[in-house]
């Protein structure tokens, strides 16, 4: 499938004509955009049809990846790249008088996720598809993805993200595969000669309509689908003659709106879990629709479900799809007539679970009452799972009887979703070596004792082809010049770059490329923020969701410290541009205060002539995948400064490393594995490690003592208290740091400050810096999603 430029031109002309009635001379960019997407989509469909055909011949185990979030990012460049059609399309479009880059920029980011977890799902889908695995993603077709962020006077404002108008081209509705989902009502148990049957009565129905988004692998035959469910009122309800004849036309429309609300909006929180009714309905809605599909597909190819675990694995991305456990049980028990024991065995052997957090406020728990009201049958199944589990522990693990109240699935009138997953799934994994150790030795210790071997690790990986080859073509072309293009499918080959570590011409060229990418970002900043930054200054980047534990505030405090040192104490520093990008969960007050603090700091610093040429602070609004794709290639320092033990893995750290940035970080999450890949000389590690954090907590963290004893901290906090930031009141920040900062920013501050000074010193020596940068690229192969997916296949998805 390698269409020539002239074929593509013909197809574009034809599409413009049929869809819009225009010839290229009269068409707008918008119309050309629609035509390019339509043409690419038709190539994908044909390839998908061939692939489905070939699947009939080989009976590979199916992988179903369940995730409330898929942060897919833009698709056009990705598809053209994967189909090896980019240069032909560029030329075709250009010969018709348009510019492909402009078209790329018109595509909205489908923001169907909050951050790392959602992006990981998409990275894995890309990799699994390239590796030719039959992988289906399941999620929700949110009408509104993650909100668009604007900053008004330093304060985050949220606006709806209407991505479907221009992003919907990639979605194929499949009404033929719609499913029905049942909510509310009550269950009746009936004994007859066949035993006990359970009947769910008086429920209301929501229709789930799938929209498929096709994803092609790179140089592979496979085209997989991300199936996104949209909620609708059942067709019969919309035409319910009774309602109409009673004159309740408007009421019937209200019912429709109620059903549709389920897939209306992505919950923008990824910190503390609020037990919101609609969120629970979203979870059951997409879990039930997906499982019904999986079962139907299995029964199309197999006479029975007895072999389900051999033919399919259903992977649960965090606990959000944990209802897979009781829903699969329900289907097996109520719809397929299995006995409990067999149903349970099949369920356990089909489900695997990845945990992404150890922070207790982020562990999902739901009120039992809410469950009973909306999911009565599911609740009765969960209660029975819990009863049997507790009995087993009591009978067979008497040493754990004392732990049973925390190990139980139901406790304090709540359903604990993580416990449900650990009890039911045959595999439970963390996302970095450290995180998985914490799961085994701490959070899930008691389960690890009774289910030996169940807990494992798969360190996260990233879609390196997107994050390097597509986003940083200058760098990936140059790497190809140096070591050939084998790395595109074998990322360990990046290690060959180490041969050039002492080649000053290579190092200079790498620096030139970085500078080009910085210029591009500087241009964007000048338009978006109206501020000119110096592309030759050190670009120091912290982009990620805003969270106390990620400690953006510690970064900001240090910037404030530098500012005061330059202004009041005559310090001169290596010129730096500090870049932030972060969305705060809309109800997370402290996170929004931290954004306000960073913006106020930027306002003061960016206009102060005393630090001109040395310091700039930029807050980039509306951080999202497409912005990340411009930022990472320009990053030189990658700030990964979470409190040790809190960041499960981090994946931005891997993306920046791959683009030649050096990590400034704590011994947390995947930073530890980055450290192992590059060695101590090529990374800037500071601060307490996990043991020291725990020790400090035991000994009592004393932020006031640090304030008294460290003149740098005192200077910064007093400056803020005394209205140094344009007279703005930041008591909230000061109070937080001195009284309630669980993440102990002040305890790591001095070590951070010293390491930052060291970073500046190293940067002055360009050759040394560039060498470190090269060694980071060379060590980034391990973090490819190709490796991670292969580990899932080898250690999790092939087992049952
Ligand atoms: C749950 C219930 C109700 C509302 C929201 C949520 C919710 C949504 C999203 C809870 C958590 C999330 C997202 C978590 C997340 O992104 N975790 C990150 O996962 C990455 C991939 O493994 C890791 O690299 C990061 O360390 C981890 O923070």
PDB file of N, CA and C in Angstrom, residues 143-194:
ATOM      1  N   UNK A 143     -17.934  13.233  24.854  1.00  0.00           N
ATOM      2  CA  UNK A 143     -18.214  14.343  23.950  1.00  0.00           C
ATOM      3  C   UNK A 143     -17.263  15.499  24.250  1.00  0.00           C
ATOM      4  N   UNK A 144     -16.953  15.640  25.543  1.00  0.00           N
ATOM      5  CA  UNK A 144     -15.984  16.650  25.961  1.00  0.00           C
ATOM      6  C   UNK A 144     -14.856  15.959  26.709  1.00  0.00           C
ATOM      7  N   UNK A 145     -13.660  16.089  26.173  1.00  0.00           N
ATOM      8  CA  UNK A 145     -12.503  15.485  26.822  1.00  0.00           C
ATOM      9  C   UNK A 145     -12.007  16.394  27.939  1.00  0.00           C
ATOM     10  N   UNK A 146     -10.752  16.278  28.257  1.00  0.00           N
ATOM     11  CA  UNK A 146     -10.180  17.111  29.317  1.00  0.00           C
ATOM     12  C   UNK A 146     -10.383  18.582  28.927  1.00  0.00           C
ATOM     13  N   UNK A 147     -10.761  19.397  29.908  1.00  0.00           N
ATOM     14  CA  UNK A 147     -11.085  20.815  29.631  1.00  0.00           C
ATOM     15  C   UNK A 147      -9.914  21.560  28.983  1.00  0.00           C
ATOM     16  N   UNK A 148     -10.271  22.614  28.230  1.00  0.00           N
ATOM     17  CA  UNK A 148      -9.249  23.548  27.744  1.00  0.00           C
ATOM     18  C   UNK A 148      -8.935  24.517  28.875  1.00  0.00           C
ATOM     19  N   UNK A 149      -7.675  24.750  29.085  1.00  0.00           N
ATOM     20  CA  UNK A 149      -7.272  25.613  30.195  1.00  0.00           C
ATOM     21  C   UNK A 149      -6.896  26.995  29.686  1.00  0.00           C
ATOM     22  N   UNK A 150      -7.468  28.021  30.358  1.00  0.00           N
ATOM     23  CA  UNK A 150      -6.980  29.380  30.115  1.00  0.00           C
ATOM     24  C   UNK A 150      -6.568  29.946  31.457  1.00  0.00           C
ATOM     25  N   UNK A 151      -5.614  30.836  31.412  1.00  0.00           N
ATOM     26  CA  UNK A 151      -5.164  31.450  32.652  1.00  0.00           C
ATOM     27  C   UNK A 151      -5.605  32.905  32.630  1.00  0.00           C
ATOM     28  N   UNK A 152      -6.415  33.273  33.607  1.00  0.00           N
ATOM     29  CA  UNK A 152      -6.892  34.649  33.692  1.00  0.00           C
ATOM     30  C   UNK A 152      -6.410  35.225  35.020  1.00  0.00           C
ATOM     31  N   UNK A 153      -5.556  36.241  34.956  1.00  0.00           N
ATOM     32  CA  UNK A 153      -4.927  36.795  36.161  1.00  0.00           C
ATOM     33  C   UNK A 153      -4.289  35.711  37.007  1.00  0.00           C
ATOM     34  N   UNK A 154      -3.672  34.775  36.372  1.00  0.00           N
ATOM     35  CA  UNK A 154      -2.970  33.726  37.114  1.00  0.00           C
ATOM     36  C   UNK A 154      -3.873  32.582  37.546  1.00  0.00           C
ATOM     37  N   UNK A 155      -5.176  32.766  37.373  1.00  0.00           N
ATOM     38  CA  UNK A 155      -6.108  31.747  37.878  1.00  0.00           C
ATOM     39  C   UNK A 155      -6.546  30.829  36.746  1.00  0.00           C
ATOM     40  N   UNK A 156      -6.526  29.540  36.967  1.00  0.00           N
ATOM     41  CA  UNK A 156      -6.960  28.601  35.933  1.00  0.00           C
ATOM     42  C   UNK A 156      -8.463  28.667  35.724  1.00  0.00           C
ATOM     43  N   UNK A 157      -8.860  28.798  34.471  1.00  0.00           N
ATOM     44  CA  UNK A 157     -10.278  28.704  34.112  1.00  0.00           C
ATOM     45  C   UNK A 157     -10.437  27.516  33.169  1.00  0.00           C
ATOM     46  N   UNK A 158     -11.566  26.842  33.293  1.00  0.00           N
ATOM     47  CA  UNK A 158     -11.797  25.651  32.478  1.00  0.00           C
ATOM     48  C   UNK A 158     -12.863  25.916  31.429  1.00  0.00           C
ATOM     49  N   UNK A 159     -12.627  25.483  30.230  1.00  0.00           N
ATOM     50  CA  UNK A 159     -13.589  25.622  29.132  1.00  0.00           C
ATOM     51  C   UNK A 159     -13.783  24.272  28.452  1.00  0.00           C
ATOM     52  N   UNK A 160     -14.984  24.062  27.913  1.00  0.00           N
ATOM     53  CA  UNK A 160     -15.248  22.759  27.298  1.00  0.00           C
ATOM     54  C   UNK A 160     -14.393  22.519  26.057  1.00  0.00           C
ATOM     55  N   UNK A 161     -14.038  21.292  25.875  1.00  0.00           N
ATOM     56  CA  UNK A 161     -13.193  20.910  24.754  1.00  0.00           C
ATOM     57  C   UNK A 161     -14.063  20.140  23.761  1.00  0.00           C
ATOM     58  N   UNK A 162     -14.499  20.863  22.758  1.00  0.00           N
ATOM     59  CA  UNK A 162     -15.401  20.266  21.783  1.00  0.00           C
ATOM     60  C   UNK A 162     -14.559  19.714  20.638  1.00  0.00           C
ATOM     61  N   UNK A 163     -14.098  18.494  20.819  1.00  0.00           N
ATOM     62  CA  UNK A 163     -13.103  17.959  19.874  1.00  0.00           C
ATOM     63  C   UNK A 163     -13.740  17.237  18.696  1.00  0.00           C
ATOM     64  N   UNK A 164     -15.045  16.907  18.831  1.00  0.00           N
ATOM     65  CA  UNK A 164     -15.631  16.008  17.831  1.00  0.00           C
ATOM     66  C   UNK A 164     -15.838  16.651  16.465  1.00  0.00           C
ATOM     67  N   UNK A 165     -16.070  17.956  16.465  1.00  0.00           N
ATOM     68  CA  UNK A 165     -16.398  18.587  15.193  1.00  0.00           C
ATOM     69  C   UNK A 165     -15.304  18.324  14.154  1.00  0.00           C
ATOM     70  N   UNK A 166     -14.065  18.546  14.552  1.00  0.00           N
ATOM     71  CA  UNK A 166     -12.975  18.316  13.593  1.00  0.00           C
ATOM     72  C   UNK A 166     -12.240  16.996  13.832  1.00  0.00           C
ATOM     73  N   UNK A 167     -12.492  16.408  14.998  1.00  0.00           N
ATOM     74  CA  UNK A 167     -11.770  15.171  15.324  1.00  0.00           C
ATOM     75  C   UNK A 167     -12.580  13.920  15.005  1.00  0.00           C
ATOM     76  N   UNK A 168     -13.878  14.130  14.739  1.00  0.00           N
ATOM     77  CA  UNK A 168     -14.779  12.991  14.551  1.00  0.00           C
ATOM     78  C   UNK A 168     -14.551  12.202  13.268  1.00  0.00           C
ATOM     79  N   UNK A 169     -13.769  12.786  12.357  1.00  0.00           N
ATOM     80  CA  UNK A 169     -13.510  12.098  11.078  1.00  0.00           C
ATOM     81  C   UNK A 169     -12.934  10.700  11.275  1.00  0.00           C
ATOM     82  N   UNK A 170     -12.201  10.521  12.360  1.00  0.00           N
ATOM     83  CA  UNK A 170     -11.527   9.229  12.564  1.00  0.00           C
ATOM     84  C   UNK A 170     -12.457   8.167  13.118  1.00  0.00           C
ATOM     85  N   UNK A 171     -13.656   8.582  13.522  1.00  0.00           N
ATOM     86  CA  UNK A 171     -14.534   7.631  14.210  1.00  0.00           C
ATOM     87  C   UNK A 171     -15.548   7.017  13.255  1.00  0.00           C
ATOM     88  N   UNK A 172     -15.623   5.706  13.270  1.00  0.00           N
ATOM     89  CA  UNK A 172     -16.637   5.016  12.471  1.00  0.00           C
ATOM     90  C   UNK A 172     -17.729   4.494  13.399  1.00  0.00           C
ATOM     91  N   UNK A 173     -18.947   5.038  13.301  1.00  0.00           N
ATOM     92  CA  UNK A 173     -20.026   4.518  14.154  1.00  0.00           C
ATOM     93  C   UNK A 173     -20.412   3.115  13.730  1.00  0.00           C
ATOM     94  N   UNK A 174     -20.657   2.265  14.680  1.00  0.00           N
ATOM     95  CA  UNK A 174     -21.027   0.881  14.368  1.00  0.00           C
ATOM     96  C   UNK A 174     -22.339   0.540  15.057  1.00  0.00           C
ATOM     97  N   UNK A 175     -23.422   1.118  14.542  1.00  0.00           N
ATOM     98  CA  UNK A 175     -24.739   0.858  15.112  1.00  0.00           C
ATOM     99  C   UNK A 175     -25.079  -0.617  15.135  1.00  0.00           C
ATOM    100  N   UNK A 176     -24.512  -1.331  14.178  1.00  0.00           N
ATOM    101  CA  UNK A 176     -24.793  -2.764  14.104  1.00  0.00           C
ATOM    102  C   UNK A 176     -24.254  -3.528  15.309  1.00  0.00           C
ATOM    103  N   UNK A 177     -23.338  -2.905  16.042  1.00  0.00           N
ATOM    104  CA  UNK A 177     -22.774  -3.615  17.195  1.00  0.00           C
ATOM    105  C   UNK A 177     -23.124  -2.938  18.518  1.00  0.00           C
ATOM    106  N   UNK A 178     -24.232  -2.217  18.533  1.00  0.00           N
ATOM    107  CA  UNK A 178     -24.650  -1.545  19.769  1.00  0.00           C
ATOM    108  C   UNK A 178     -25.064  -2.574  20.824  1.00  0.00           C
ATOM    109  N   UNK A 179     -24.938  -2.177  22.080  1.00  0.00           N
ATOM    110  CA  UNK A 179     -25.267  -3.077  23.203  1.00  0.00           C
ATOM    111  C   UNK A 179     -26.257  -2.387  24.136  1.00  0.00           C
ATOM    112  N   UNK A 180     -26.901  -3.181  24.963  1.00  0.00           N
ATOM    113  CA  UNK A 180     -27.805  -2.602  25.960  1.00  0.00           C
ATOM    114  C   UNK A 180     -27.228  -2.778  27.355  1.00  0.00           C
ATOM    115  N   UNK A 181     -27.351  -1.730  28.159  1.00  0.00           N
ATOM    116  CA  UNK A 181     -26.822  -1.782  29.525  1.00  0.00           C
ATOM    117  C   UNK A 181     -27.980  -1.517  30.491  1.00  0.00           C
ATOM    118  N   UNK A 182     -28.013  -2.244  31.573  1.00  0.00           N
ATOM    119  CA  UNK A 182     -29.127  -2.127  32.516  1.00  0.00           C
ATOM    120  C   UNK A 182     -28.693  -1.508  33.839  1.00  0.00           C
ATOM    121  N   UNK A 183     -29.466  -0.518  34.279  1.00  0.00           N
ATOM    122  CA  UNK A 183     -29.184   0.154  35.557  1.00  0.00           C
ATOM    123  C   UNK A 183     -30.395   0.089  36.481  1.00  0.00           C
ATOM    124  N   UNK A 184     -30.107   0.233  37.765  1.00  0.00           N
ATOM    125  CA  UNK A 184     -31.156   0.342  38.797  1.00  0.00           C
ATOM    126  C   UNK A 184     -32.040  -0.908  38.847  1.00  0.00           C
ATOM    127  N   UNK A 185     -33.216  -0.763  39.423  1.00  0.00           N
ATOM    128  CA  UNK A 185     -34.115  -1.907  39.568  1.00  0.00           C
ATOM    129  C   UNK A 185     -33.750  -2.746  40.787  1.00  0.00           C
ATOM    130  N   UNK A 186     -34.188  -3.989  40.764  1.00  0.00           N
ATOM    131  CA  UNK A 186     -33.866  -4.867  41.886  1.00  0.00           C
ATOM    132  C   UNK A 186     -33.714  -6.300  41.385  1.00  0.00           C
ATOM    133  N   UNK A 187     -33.145  -7.157  42.230  1.00  0.00           N
ATOM    134  CA  UNK A 187     -32.983  -8.552  41.797  1.00  0.00           C
ATOM    135  C   UNK A 187     -33.933  -9.463  42.564  1.00  0.00           C
ATOM    136  N   UNK A 188     -34.402 -10.451  41.844  1.00  0.00           N
ATOM    137  CA  UNK A 188     -35.247 -11.462  42.463  1.00  0.00           C
ATOM    138  C   UNK A 188     -34.536 -12.800  42.332  1.00  0.00           C
ATOM    139  N   UNK A 189     -34.576 -13.573  43.389  1.00  0.00           N
ATOM    140  CA  UNK A 189     -33.964 -14.903  43.314  1.00  0.00           C
ATOM    141  C   UNK A 189     -35.068 -15.943  43.231  1.00  0.00           C
ATOM    142  N   UNK A 190     -34.881 -16.890  42.341  1.00  0.00           N
ATOM    143  CA  UNK A 190     -35.928 -17.899  42.160  1.00  0.00           C
ATOM    144  C   UNK A 190     -35.316 -19.293  42.173  1.00  0.00           C
ATOM    145  N   UNK A 191     -35.868 -20.146  43.019  1.00  0.00           N
ATOM    146  CA  UNK A 191     -35.431 -21.545  43.043  1.00  0.00           C
ATOM    147  C   UNK A 191     -36.376 -22.369  42.171  1.00  0.00           C
ATOM    148  N   UNK A 192     -35.789 -23.219  41.331  1.00  0.00           N
ATOM    149  CA  UNK A 192     -36.624 -24.200  40.637  1.00  0.00           C
ATOM    150  C   UNK A 192     -35.821 -25.487  40.498  1.00  0.00           C
ATOM    151  N   UNK A 193     -36.281 -26.382  39.639  1.00  0.00           N
ATOM    152  CA  UNK A 193     -35.588 -27.671  39.582  1.00  0.00           C
ATOM    153  C   UNK A 193     -34.147 -27.552  39.083  1.00  0.00           C
ATOM    154  N   UNK A 194     -33.820 -26.417  38.403  1.00  0.00           N
ATOM    155  CA  UNK A 194     -32.443 -26.243  37.925  1.00  0.00           C
ATOM    156  C   UNK A 194     -31.561 -25.569  38.980  1.00  0.00           C
TER     157      UNK A 194
END
